[in-house]
Coordinates of C-alpha atoms and ligand atoms in Angstrom, one line a residue:
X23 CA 1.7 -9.4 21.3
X24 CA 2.9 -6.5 20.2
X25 CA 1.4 -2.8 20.1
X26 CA 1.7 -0.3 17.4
X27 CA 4.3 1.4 19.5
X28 CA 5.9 -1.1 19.4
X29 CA 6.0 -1.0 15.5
X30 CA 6.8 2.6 15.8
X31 CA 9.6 1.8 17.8
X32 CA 11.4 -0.9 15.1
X33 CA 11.1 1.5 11.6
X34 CA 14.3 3.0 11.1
X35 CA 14.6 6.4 9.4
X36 CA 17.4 6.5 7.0
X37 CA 18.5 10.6 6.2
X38 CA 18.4 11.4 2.7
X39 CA 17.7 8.2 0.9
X40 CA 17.1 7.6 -2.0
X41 CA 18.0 10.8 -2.2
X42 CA 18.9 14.4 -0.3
X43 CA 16.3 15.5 1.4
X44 CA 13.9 12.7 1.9
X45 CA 14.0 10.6 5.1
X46 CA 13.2 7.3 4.5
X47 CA 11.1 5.0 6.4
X48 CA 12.9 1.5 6.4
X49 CA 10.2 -0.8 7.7
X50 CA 12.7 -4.4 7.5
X51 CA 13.2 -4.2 11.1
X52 CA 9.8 -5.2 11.5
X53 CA 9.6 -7.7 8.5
X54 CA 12.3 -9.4 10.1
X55 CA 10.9 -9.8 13.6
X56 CA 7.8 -12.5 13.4
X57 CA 6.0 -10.6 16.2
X58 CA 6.3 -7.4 15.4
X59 CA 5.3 -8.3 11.4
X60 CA 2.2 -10.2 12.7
X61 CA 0.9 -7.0 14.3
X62 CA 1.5 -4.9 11.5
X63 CA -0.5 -7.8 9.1
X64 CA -3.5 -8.2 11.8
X65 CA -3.8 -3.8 12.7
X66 CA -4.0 -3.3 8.4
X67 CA -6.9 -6.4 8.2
X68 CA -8.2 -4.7 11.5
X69 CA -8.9 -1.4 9.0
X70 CA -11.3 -3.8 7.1
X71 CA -14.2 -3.3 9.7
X72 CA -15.1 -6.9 9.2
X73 CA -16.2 -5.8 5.8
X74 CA -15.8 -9.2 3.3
X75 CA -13.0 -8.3 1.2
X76 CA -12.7 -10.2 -2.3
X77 CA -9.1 -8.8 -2.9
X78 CA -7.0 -6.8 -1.6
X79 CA -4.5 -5.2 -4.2
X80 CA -1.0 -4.5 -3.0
X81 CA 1.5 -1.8 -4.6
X82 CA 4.7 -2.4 -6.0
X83 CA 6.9 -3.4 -4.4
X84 CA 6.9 -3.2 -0.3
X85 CA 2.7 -2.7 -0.5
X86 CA 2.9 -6.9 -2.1
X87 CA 4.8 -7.7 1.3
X88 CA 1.7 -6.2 3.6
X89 CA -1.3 -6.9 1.1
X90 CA 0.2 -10.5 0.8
X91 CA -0.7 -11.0 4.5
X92 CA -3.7 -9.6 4.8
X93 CA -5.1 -11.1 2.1
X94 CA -4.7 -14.2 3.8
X95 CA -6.2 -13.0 6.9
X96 CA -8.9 -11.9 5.7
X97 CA -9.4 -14.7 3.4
X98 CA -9.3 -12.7 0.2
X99 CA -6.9 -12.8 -3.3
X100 CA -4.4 -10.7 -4.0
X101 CA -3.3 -8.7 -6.5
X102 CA -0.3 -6.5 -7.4
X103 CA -0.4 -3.1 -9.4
X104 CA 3.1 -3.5 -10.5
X105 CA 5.7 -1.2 -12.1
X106 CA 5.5 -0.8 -15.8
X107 CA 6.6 -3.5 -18.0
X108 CA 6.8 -6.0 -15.0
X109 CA 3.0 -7.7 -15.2
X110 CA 3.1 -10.3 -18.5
X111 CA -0.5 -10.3 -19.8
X112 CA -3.0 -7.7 -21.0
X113 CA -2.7 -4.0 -18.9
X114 CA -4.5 -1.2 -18.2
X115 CA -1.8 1.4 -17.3
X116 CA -1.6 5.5 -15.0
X117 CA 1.2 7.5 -14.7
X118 CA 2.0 9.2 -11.4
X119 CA 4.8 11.1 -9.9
X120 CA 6.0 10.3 -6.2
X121 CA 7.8 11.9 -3.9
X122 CA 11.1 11.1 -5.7
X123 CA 10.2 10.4 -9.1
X124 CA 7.7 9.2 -11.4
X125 CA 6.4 6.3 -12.9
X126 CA 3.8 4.2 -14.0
X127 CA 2.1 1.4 -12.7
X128 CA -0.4 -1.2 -14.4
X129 CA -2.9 -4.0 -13.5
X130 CA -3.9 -6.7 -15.5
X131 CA -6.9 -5.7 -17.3
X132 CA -8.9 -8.9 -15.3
X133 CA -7.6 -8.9 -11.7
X134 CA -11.1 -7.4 -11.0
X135 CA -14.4 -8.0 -11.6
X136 CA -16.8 -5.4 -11.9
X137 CA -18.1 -4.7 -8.2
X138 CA -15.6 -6.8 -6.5
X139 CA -14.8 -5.1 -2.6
X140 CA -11.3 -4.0 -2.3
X141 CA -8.7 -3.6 0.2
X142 CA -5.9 -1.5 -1.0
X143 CA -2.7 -1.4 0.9
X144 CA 0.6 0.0 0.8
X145 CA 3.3 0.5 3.1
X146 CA 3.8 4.4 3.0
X147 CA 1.2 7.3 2.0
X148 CA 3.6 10.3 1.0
X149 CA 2.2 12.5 -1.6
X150 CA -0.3 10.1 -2.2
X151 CA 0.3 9.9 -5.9
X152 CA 1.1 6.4 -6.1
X153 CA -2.0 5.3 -4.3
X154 CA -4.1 7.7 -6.4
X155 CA -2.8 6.0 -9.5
X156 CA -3.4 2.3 -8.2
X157 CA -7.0 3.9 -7.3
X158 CA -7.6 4.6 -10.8
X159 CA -6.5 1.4 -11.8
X160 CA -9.2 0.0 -10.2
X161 CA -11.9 2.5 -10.8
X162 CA -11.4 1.7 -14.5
X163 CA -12.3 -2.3 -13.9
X164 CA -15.0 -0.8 -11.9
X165 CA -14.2 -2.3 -8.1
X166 CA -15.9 -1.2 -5.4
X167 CA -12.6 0.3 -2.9
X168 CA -13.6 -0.7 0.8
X169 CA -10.5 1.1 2.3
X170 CA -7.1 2.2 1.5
X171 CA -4.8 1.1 4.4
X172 CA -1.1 2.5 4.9
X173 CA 1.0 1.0 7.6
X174 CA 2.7 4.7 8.0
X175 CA 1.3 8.1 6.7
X176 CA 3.9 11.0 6.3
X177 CA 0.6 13.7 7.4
X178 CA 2.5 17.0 6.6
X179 CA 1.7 16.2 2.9
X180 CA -1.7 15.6 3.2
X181 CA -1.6 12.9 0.6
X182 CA -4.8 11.5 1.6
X183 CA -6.8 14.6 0.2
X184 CA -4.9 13.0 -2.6
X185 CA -7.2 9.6 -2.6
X186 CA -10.6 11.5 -2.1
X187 CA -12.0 8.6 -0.5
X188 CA -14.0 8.3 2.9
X189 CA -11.9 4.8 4.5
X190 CA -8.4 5.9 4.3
X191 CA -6.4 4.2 7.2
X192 CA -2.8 4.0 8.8
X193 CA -1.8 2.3 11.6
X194 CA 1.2 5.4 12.2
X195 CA 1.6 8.7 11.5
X196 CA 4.3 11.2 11.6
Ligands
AMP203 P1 3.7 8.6 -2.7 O1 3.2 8.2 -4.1 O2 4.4 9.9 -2.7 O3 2.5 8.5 -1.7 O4 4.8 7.6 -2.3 C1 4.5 6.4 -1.7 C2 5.4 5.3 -2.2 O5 6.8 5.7 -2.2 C3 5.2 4.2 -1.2 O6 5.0 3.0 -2.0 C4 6.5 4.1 -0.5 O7 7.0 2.8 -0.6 C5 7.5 5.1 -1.2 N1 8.0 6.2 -0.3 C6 7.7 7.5 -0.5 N2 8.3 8.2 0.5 C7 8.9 7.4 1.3 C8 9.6 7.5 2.5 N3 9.8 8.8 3.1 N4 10.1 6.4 3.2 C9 9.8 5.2 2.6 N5 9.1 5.0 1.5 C10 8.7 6.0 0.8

């Protein structure tokens, strides 16, 4: 199987999109190849630990791809933080800015039960704001976060110190 070099070597970095100045990290070369997207489901359930996961929560909209996969790895539900105006029932809602933008995101208001273990996952930590905002999501239905696993992490920004939380993982960083 594949390595996480080998990962590294599929993402494509696409100069200034969505726009100037940002290099974006396309990762469909790897969603497209069925051995290089196993490896990047099984390394983010690896950052688990073997801890029993109830759900792990996915962010709109390339985190659902990734937290889609582990979930059923590790044999857990899944749930989206979605975009606002996207989720249909009751919402609990945090606005955040990003590195090219801002936004808000939402939950439904009983994805989580109090003291459920999480698994959060997204595809990219950049500034961390969007993570940080899908964190307080979850506070708010009191979950108990496991781990916070990025696929890539974008380290010059230091959006981790963003998270303030002991278990944040990625599988690359540049
Ligand atoms: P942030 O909130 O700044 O950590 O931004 C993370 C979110 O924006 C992730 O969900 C990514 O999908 C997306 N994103 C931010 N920067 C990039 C980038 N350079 N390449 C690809 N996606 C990015």
């Amino acid at each position: 199987m594949p390595t996480a070099a080998d990962l590294d070597a599929a993402i494509r970095d696409v100069p200034d999109f969505p726009k100037p100045g940002i290099l974006f990290k396309d990762i469909t070369p790897i969603l497209g190849d069925p051995d290089l997207f196993k490896t990047s489901l099984e390394l983010l359930a690896e950052t688990a630990n073997g801890e029993k996961i109830d759900k792990v929560v996915g962010i709109d909209a390339r985190g659902f791809i990734f937290a889609a996969g582990v979930a059923h790895i590790l044999g857990a539900g899944f749930v989206p933080v979605r975009k606002k105006g996207k989720l249909p029932w009751t919402t609990h809602q945090m606005a955040y800015s990003l590195e090219y933008g801002e936004d808000i995101v939402e939950i439904h208001a009983d994805a989580v039960k109090p003291g459920e273990k999480i698994l959060l996952v997204d595809d990219l930590l950049a500034t961390g704001g969007t993570a940080a905002a899908a964190i307080k999501l979850l506070k708010a239905l009191d979950a108990d976060i496991v781990g916070i696993s990025f696929l890539i992490e974008l380290t010059d920004i230091n959006g981790r110190d963003a998270l303030a939380h002991p278990d944040v993982h990625s599988i690359l960083s540049y």
